[in-house]
XYZ file of C-alpha atoms in Angstrom:
562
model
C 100.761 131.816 123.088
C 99.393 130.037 120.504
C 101.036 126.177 119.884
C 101.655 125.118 116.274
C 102.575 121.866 114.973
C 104.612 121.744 112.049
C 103.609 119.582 108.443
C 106.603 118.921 105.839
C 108.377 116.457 103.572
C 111.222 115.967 101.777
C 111.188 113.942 98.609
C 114.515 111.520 98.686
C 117.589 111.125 100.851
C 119.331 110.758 98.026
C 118.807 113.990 95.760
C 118.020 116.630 98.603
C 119.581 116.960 102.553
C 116.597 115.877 104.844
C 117.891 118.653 107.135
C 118.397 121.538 104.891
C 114.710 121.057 103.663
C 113.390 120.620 107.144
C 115.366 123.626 108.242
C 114.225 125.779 105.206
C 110.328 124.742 105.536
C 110.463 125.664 108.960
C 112.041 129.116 108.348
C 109.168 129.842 106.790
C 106.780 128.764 108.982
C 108.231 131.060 111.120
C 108.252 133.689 109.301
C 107.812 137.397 110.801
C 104.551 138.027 108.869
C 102.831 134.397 110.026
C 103.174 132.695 113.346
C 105.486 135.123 114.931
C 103.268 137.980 115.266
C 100.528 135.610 116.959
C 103.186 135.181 119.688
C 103.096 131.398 117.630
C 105.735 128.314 118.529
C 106.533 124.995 117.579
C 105.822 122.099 119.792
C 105.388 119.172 117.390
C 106.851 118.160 113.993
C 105.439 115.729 111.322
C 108.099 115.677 108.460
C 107.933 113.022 105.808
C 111.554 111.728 104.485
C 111.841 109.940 101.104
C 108.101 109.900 100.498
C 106.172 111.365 97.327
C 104.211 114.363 97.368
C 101.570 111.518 95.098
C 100.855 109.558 98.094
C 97.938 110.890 99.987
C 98.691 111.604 103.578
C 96.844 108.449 104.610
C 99.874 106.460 103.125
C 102.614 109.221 104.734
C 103.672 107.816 108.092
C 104.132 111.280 109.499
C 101.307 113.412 107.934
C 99.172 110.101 108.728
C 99.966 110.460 112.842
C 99.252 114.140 112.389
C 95.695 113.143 111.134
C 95.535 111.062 113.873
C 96.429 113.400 116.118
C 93.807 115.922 115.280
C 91.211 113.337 116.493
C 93.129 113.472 120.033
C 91.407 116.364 122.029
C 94.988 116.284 124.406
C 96.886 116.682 120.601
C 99.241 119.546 122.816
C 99.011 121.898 119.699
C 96.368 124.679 118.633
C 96.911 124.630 114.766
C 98.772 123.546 112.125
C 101.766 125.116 110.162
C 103.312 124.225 106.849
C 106.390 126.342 105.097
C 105.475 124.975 101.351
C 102.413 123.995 100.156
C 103.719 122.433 96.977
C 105.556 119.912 98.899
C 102.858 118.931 101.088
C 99.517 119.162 99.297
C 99.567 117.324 95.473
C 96.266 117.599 92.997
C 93.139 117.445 95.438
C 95.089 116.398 98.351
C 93.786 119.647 99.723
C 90.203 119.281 99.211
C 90.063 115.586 100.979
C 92.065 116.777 104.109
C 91.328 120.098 104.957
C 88.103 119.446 105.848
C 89.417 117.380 108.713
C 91.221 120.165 110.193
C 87.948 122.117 110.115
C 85.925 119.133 111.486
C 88.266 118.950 114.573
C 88.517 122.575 114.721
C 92.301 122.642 114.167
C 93.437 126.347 111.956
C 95.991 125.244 109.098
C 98.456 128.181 108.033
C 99.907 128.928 105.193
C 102.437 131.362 103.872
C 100.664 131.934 100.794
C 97.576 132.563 102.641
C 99.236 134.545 105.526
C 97.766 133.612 108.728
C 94.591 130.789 108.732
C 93.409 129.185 106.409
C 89.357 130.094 106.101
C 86.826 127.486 105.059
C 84.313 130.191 104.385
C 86.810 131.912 102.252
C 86.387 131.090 98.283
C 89.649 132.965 97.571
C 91.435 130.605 99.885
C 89.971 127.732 98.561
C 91.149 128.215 95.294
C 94.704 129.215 95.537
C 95.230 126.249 97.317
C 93.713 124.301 94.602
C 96.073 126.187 92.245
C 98.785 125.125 94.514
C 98.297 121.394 94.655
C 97.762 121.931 90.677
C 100.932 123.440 90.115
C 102.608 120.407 92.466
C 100.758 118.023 89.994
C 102.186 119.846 86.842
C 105.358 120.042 88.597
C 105.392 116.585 89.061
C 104.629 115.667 86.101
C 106.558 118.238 83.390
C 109.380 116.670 85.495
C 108.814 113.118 84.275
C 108.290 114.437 80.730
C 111.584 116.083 80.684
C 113.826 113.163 82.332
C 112.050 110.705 80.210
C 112.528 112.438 77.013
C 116.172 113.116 77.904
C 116.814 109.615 78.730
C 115.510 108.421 75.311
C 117.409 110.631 73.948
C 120.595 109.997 75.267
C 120.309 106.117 75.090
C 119.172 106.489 71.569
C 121.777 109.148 70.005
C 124.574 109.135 72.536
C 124.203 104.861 73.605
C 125.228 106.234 76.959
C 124.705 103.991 79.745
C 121.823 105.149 82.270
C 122.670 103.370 85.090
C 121.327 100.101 86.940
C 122.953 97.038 87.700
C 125.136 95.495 84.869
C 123.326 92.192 83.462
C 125.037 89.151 83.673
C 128.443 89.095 81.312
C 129.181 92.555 81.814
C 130.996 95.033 84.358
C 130.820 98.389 84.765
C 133.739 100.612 83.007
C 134.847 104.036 83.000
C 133.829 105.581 79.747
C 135.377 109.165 80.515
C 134.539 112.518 82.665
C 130.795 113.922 82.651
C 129.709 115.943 79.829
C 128.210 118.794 82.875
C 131.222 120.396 83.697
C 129.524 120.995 87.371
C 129.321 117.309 87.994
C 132.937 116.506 86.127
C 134.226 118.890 88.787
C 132.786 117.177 91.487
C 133.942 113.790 89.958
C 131.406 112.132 88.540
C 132.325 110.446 85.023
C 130.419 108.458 82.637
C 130.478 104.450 82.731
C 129.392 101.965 79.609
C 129.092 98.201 80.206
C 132.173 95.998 79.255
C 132.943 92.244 79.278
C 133.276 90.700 82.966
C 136.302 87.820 81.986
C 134.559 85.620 84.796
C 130.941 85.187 83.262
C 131.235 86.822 79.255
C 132.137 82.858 78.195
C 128.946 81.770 80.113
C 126.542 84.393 77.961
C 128.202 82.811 74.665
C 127.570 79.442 76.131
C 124.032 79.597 77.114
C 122.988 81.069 73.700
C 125.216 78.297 71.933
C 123.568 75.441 73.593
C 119.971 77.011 73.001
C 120.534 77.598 69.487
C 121.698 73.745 69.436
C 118.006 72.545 70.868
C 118.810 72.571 74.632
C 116.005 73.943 76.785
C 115.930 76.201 79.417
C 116.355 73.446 82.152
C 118.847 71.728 80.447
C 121.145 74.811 80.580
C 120.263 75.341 83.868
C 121.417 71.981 85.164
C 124.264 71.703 82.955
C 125.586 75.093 84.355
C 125.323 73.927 87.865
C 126.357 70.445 87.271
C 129.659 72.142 85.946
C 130.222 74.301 89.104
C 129.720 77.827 87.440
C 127.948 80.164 89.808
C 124.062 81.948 88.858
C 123.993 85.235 88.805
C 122.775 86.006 92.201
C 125.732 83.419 93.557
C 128.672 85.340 91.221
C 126.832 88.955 92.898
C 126.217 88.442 96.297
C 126.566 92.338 96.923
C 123.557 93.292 94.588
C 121.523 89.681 95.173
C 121.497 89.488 99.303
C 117.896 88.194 99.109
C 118.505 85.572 97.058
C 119.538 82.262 97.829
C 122.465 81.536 94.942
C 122.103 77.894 95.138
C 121.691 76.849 91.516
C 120.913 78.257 88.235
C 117.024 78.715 87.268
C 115.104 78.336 83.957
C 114.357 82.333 84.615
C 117.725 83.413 84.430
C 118.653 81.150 81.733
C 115.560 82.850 79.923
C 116.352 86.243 80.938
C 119.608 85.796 79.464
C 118.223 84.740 75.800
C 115.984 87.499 76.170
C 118.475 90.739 77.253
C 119.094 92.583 73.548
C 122.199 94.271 75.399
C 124.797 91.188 74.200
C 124.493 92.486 70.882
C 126.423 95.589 71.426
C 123.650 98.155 72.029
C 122.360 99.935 74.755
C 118.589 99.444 75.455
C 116.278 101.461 77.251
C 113.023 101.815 78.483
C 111.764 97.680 78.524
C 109.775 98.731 81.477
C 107.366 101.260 82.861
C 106.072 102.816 85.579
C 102.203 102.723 85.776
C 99.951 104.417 88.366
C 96.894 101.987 89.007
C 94.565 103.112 92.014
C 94.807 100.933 94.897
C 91.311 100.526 95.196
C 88.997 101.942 92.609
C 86.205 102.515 94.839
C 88.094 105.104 97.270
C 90.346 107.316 94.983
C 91.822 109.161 97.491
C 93.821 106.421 98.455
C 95.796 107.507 95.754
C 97.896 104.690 93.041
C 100.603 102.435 93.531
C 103.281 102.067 91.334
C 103.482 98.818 89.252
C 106.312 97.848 86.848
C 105.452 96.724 83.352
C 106.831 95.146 80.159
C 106.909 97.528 77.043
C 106.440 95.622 73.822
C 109.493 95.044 71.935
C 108.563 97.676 69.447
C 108.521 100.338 71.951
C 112.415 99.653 73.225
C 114.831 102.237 72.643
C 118.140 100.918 70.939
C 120.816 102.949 70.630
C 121.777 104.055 66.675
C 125.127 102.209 66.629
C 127.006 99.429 69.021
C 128.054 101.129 72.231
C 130.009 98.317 73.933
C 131.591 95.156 73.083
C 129.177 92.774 71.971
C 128.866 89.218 73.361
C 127.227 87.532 70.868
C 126.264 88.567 67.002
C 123.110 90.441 65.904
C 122.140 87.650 63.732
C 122.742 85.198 66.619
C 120.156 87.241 69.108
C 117.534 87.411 66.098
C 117.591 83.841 66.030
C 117.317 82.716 69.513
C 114.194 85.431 69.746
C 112.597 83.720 66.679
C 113.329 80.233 68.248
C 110.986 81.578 71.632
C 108.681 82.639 69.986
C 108.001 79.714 68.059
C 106.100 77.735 70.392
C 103.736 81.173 71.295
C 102.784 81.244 67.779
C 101.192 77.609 68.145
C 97.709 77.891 67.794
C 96.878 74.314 67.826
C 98.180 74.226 71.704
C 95.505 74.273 74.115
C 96.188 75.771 77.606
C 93.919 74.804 80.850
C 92.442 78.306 81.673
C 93.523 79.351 85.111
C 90.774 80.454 87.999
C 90.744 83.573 89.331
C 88.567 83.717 92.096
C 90.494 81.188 94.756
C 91.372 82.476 98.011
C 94.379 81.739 99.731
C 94.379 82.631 103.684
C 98.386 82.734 103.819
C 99.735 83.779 100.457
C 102.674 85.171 100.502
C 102.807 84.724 103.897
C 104.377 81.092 103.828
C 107.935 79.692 102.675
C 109.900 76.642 102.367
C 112.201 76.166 105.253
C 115.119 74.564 103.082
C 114.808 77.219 99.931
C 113.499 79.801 101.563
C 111.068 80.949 98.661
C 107.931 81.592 99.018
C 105.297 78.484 98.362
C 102.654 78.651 95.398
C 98.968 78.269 96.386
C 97.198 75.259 94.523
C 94.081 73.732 94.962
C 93.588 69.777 94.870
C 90.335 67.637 95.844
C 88.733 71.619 96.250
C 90.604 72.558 98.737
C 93.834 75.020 98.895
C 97.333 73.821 99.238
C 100.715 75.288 99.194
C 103.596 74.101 97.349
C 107.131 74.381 96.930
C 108.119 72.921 93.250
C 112.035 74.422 93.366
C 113.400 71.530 91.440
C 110.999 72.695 88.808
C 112.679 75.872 88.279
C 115.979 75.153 89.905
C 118.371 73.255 88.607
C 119.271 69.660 90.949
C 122.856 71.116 93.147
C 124.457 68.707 95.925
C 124.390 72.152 98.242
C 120.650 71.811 98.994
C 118.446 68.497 99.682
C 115.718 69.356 98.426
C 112.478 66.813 97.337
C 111.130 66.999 94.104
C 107.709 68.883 95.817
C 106.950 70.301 99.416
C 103.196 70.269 99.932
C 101.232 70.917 102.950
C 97.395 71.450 103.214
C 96.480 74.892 104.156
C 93.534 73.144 106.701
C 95.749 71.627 108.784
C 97.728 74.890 109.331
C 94.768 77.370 110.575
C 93.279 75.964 112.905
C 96.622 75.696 115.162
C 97.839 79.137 113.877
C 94.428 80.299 114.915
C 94.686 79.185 118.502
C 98.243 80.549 119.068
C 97.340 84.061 117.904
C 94.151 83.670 120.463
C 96.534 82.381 123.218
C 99.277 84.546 122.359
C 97.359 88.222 121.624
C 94.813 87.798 123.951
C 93.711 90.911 125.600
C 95.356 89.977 128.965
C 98.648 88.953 127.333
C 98.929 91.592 124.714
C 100.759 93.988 126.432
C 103.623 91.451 127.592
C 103.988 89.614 123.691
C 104.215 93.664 122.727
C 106.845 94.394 125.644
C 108.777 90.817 124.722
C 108.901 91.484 120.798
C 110.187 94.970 121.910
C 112.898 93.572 123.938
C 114.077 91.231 121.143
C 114.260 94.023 118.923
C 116.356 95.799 121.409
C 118.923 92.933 121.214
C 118.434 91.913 118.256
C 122.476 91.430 117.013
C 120.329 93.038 113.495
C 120.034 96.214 115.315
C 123.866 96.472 115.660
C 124.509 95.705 112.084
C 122.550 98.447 110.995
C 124.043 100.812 113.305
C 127.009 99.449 111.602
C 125.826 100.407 108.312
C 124.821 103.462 109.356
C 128.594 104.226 110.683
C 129.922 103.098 106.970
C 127.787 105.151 105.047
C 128.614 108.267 107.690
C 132.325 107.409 107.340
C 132.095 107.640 103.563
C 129.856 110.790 103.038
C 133.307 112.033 105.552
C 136.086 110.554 102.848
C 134.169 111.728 99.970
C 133.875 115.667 101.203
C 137.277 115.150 102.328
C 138.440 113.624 98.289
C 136.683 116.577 96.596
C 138.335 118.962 98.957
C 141.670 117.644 97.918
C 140.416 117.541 94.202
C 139.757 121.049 94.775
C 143.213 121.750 96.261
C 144.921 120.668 92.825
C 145.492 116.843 93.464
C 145.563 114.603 90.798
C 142.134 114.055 89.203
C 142.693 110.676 88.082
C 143.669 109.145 91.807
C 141.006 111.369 93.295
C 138.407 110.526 91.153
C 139.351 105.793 91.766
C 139.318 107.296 95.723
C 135.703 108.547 95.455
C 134.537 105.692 93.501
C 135.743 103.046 95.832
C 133.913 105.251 98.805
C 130.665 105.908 96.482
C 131.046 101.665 96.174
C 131.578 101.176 99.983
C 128.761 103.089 100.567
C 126.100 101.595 97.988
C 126.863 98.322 99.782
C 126.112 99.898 103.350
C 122.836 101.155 102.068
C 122.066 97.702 100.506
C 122.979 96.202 104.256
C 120.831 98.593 106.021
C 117.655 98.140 103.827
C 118.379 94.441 104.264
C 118.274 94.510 107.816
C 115.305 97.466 108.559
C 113.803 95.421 105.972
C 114.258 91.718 107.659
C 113.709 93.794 111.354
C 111.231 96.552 111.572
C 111.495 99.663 113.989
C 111.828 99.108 117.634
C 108.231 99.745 119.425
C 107.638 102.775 121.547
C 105.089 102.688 124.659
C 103.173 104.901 122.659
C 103.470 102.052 119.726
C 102.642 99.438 122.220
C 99.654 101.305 124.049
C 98.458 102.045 120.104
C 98.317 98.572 119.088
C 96.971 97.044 122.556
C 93.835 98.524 121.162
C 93.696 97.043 117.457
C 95.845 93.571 117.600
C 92.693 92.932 120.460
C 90.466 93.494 118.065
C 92.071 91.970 114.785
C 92.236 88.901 117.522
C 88.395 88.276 117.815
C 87.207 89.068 114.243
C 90.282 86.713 113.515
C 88.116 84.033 115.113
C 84.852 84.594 113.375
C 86.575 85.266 109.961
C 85.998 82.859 107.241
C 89.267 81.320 106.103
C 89.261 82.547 102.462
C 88.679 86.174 104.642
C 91.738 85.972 107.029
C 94.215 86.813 104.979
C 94.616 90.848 105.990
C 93.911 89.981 109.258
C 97.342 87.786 109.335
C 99.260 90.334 107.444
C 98.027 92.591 110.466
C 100.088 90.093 112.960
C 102.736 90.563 110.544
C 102.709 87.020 110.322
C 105.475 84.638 108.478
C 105.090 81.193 108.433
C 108.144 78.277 107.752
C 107.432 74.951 106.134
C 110.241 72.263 107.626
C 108.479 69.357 105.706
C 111.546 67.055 106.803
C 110.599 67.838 110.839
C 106.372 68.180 109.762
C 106.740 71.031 111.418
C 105.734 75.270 111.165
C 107.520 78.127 112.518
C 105.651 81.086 113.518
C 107.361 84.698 113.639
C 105.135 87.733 114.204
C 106.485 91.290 113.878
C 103.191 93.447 114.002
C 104.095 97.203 112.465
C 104.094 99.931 114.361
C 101.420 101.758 111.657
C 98.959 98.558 111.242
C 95.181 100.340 111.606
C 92.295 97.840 111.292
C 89.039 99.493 110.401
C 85.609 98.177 109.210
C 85.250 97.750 105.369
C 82.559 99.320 103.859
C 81.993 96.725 101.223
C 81.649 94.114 104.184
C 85.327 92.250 103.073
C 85.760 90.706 106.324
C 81.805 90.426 107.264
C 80.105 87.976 105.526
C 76.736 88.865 106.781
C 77.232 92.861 105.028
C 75.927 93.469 101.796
């Protein structure tokens, strides 16, 4: 009997079952005319959830182990199966695995291909490159199609494509779904109308700007009067965020939304692809929001909802903005590039809780928390006009309790403690709790559209499945808060996995170069806590489950390589 592992993925949670796919990929990897005859079976799964077919499988957690696992001669399995090629291989993703599986000596099958894939075999080779081309064009006639659609429909029909309402509005029904498929499974349109609570605050903030406030003096005059920022009037859709006073960025993303004139506006961002490191394509892109130009907004022909403030009033404020970038005579103090900072990102402020800005003074790097510089003053937080703590006096103690703490003889028991933590964590039982509300409204929702389909009343049907569909985009905003805050729980496997490379990450972390240590403590899934008040800095370390530490090429983290 020959043992098979099986290779899948399924895009998103949200638009396809996990299961179904699963189920359907592996019907036809075990299909009569491929495994089956060759007496085949299934002893190991590696199926991707929610990941693109884009990402190489470097950066797909399960197709990543199954590389791994070719590597392992006691891998349990004799060859590989997968029941779709489009879904697993994308562009050339073909051409920079397969020859993995033929290095270890591992058979991949394919339907397509019936039976084994051969490396000697040019007619192979090339319908799987037509494959992974047809998954790219796929891919891509797909984005063409929704994109174009979307203009359109934001352009002609001013229909409202979703998102979270900006600051002003609410969300209101705007009538049943022009598909007839999804009006009968009770979906409707929604347009944006004026939230009583916050509208008078939009009219406000453009008032006083218009009258030769700035954006700090809106800020503080807003909090100073008791009316709540955005993120502390939507707690639901802003858990990250602190909500303790308004900011100069909201006030100026306020001036800047074209929406509070009436129309709906589209596409003021973009997705672009940029390689993730131009000397190794195969790493694939990452995705990285941008800001179109205002010329290349799409604004709906006509007014679509009530309007909050006048077009004239919006061109105005713009042109007021804009003034001071059309200064020429200002001079602006060019900013370096080529500083290093060993713990960006990596350090907050214990009474904010933002992260603190690298800066360096006398030549050497700080970090600094400036929040009264772009938070207004607010009697709920004591906060000093600038937290600043030299990054020197920081390493060389963080140093020696990473040394002390993940040395090779007291690896394994930090591992085994931060797995018992996680075990207890009271986190773990909230998103268990999630888990049981979105469950419990997937159940009331089948259970609505089963009555809708019995003949009940539309109307009440329809508020029923709305408040569940609400319930449940507030579970799934819980449960990516807390997987998010606490990663997955460790496995001996984990633990045995990352005895290995923490050990080593440990002694290059000693013989690093500070302006080089920076991966090395994102390795330690490190986070640091400035409590400037006590002079002192809390240490958490959650160490993933995936981190890999390998040599770079270019010599990154060895100063003597060239």
């Amino acid at each position: 009997m020959v043992h098979f592992a099986f290779a899948g993925r399924c895009s998103t949670e949200d638009l396809q079952d996990p299961e179904t796919s699963r189920n359907w990929q592996l019907t036809r990897a075990r299909a009569r005319a491929l495994i089956e005859p060759a007496g085949g079976d299934i002893v190991a799964e590696y199926f991707d959830v929610g990941h693109s077919r884009a990402l190489p499988w470097k950066r797909r957690p399960q197709a990543a182990a199954l590389l791994d696992a070719l590597r392992n001669p006691d891998r349990g399995f004799d060859a590989v199966v997968i029941g779709e090629p489009q879904r697993t291989f994308y562009g050339n993703q073909f051409g920079n695995t397969f020859p993995l599986f033929v290095h270890f000596g591992v058979p991949l099958w394919v339907p397509e291909v019936g039976g084994p894939i051969d490396p000697n075999n040019e007619a192979h080779d090339l319908v799987m490159s037509v494959f992974g081309g047809m998954s790219k064009g796929e891919r891509n006639r797909i984005k063409i199609r929704v994109r174009t659609a979307m203009a359109s429909q934001a352009q002609i029909e001013g229909r409202y494509l979703g998102g979270r309402p900006p600051y002003g509005y609410r969300i209101g029904d705007a009538g049943p779904h022009p598909n007839p498929a999804k009006a009968a499974d009770g979906k409707r349109l929604h347009r944006l109308e004026p939230d009583p609570e916050t509208a008078w605050v939009v009219v406000r903030i453009f008032t006083e700007y218009l009258r030769g406030k700035g954006f700090y003096a809106i800020a503080e005059s807003l909090t100073c009067d008791g009316i709540p920022c955005p993120s502390a009037h939507d707690r639901v859709r802003n858990p990250h965020r602190p909500g303790h006073a308004w900011s100069k960025g909201a006030v100026r993303a306020i001036l800047a939304n074209p929406r509070y004139t009436g129309h709906e506006v589209w596409n003021k961002q973009r997705k672009d692809e940029v390689l993730l490191d131009i000397d190794d394509v195969t790493l694939g892109h990452r995705t990285k929001l941008t800001w179109n130009a205002p010329e290349q907004w799409i604004w709906s022909a006509q007014p679509v909802h009530e309007p909050l403030i006048s077009q004239a009033t919006f061109t105005r404020a713009q042109t007021k903005r804009q003034a001071r970038r059309t200064q020429t005579h200002l001079e602006r103090k060019p900013r370096p590039t080529d500083r290093a900072y060993a713990l960006r990102g990596l350090i907050h402020c214990a009474l904010c809780h933002r992260k603190m800005q690298g800066t360096f003074n006398n030549g050497k790097p700080h970090y600094r928390c400036r929040y009264t510089a772009e938070y207004a003053k607010t009697t709920a937080l004591d906060h000093p006009l600038t937290v600043y703590v030299r990054e020197e006096l920081i390493l060389p103690a963080l140093d020696k309790w990473i040394a002390t703490t993940f040395a090779p003889g007291r690896l394994t028991t930090t591992l085994r403690a931060l797995q018992q933590q996680a075990t207890q964590s009271p986190d773990t039982t909230a998103a268990a709790a999630a888990r049981r509300t979105i469950t419990e409204c997937d159940r009331r929702i089948t259970q609505y559209r089963a009555a809708l389909d019995a003949g009940a009343d539309p109307l009440l049907v329809t508020t029923w499945i709305n408040q569940a569909q609400t319930e449940k985009a507030s579970a799934h905003q819980d449960l990516l808060a807390t997987t998010t805050a606490h990663p997955e729980i460790f496995t001996t496997e984990h633990i045995h996995h990352m005895v290995s490379v923490l050990g080593a990450m440990t002694d290059r972390l000693l013989a690093a170069a500070p302006e080089r240590k920076r991966p090395l403590y994102e390795g330690f899934g490190l986070k640091l806590a400035l409590d400037m008040q006590k002079r002192v800095v809390t240490v958490e370390s959650q160490p993933s489950q995936t981190c890999t530490y390998q040599e770079c090429p270019r010599g990154d983290l060895n100063p003597h390589a060239r």
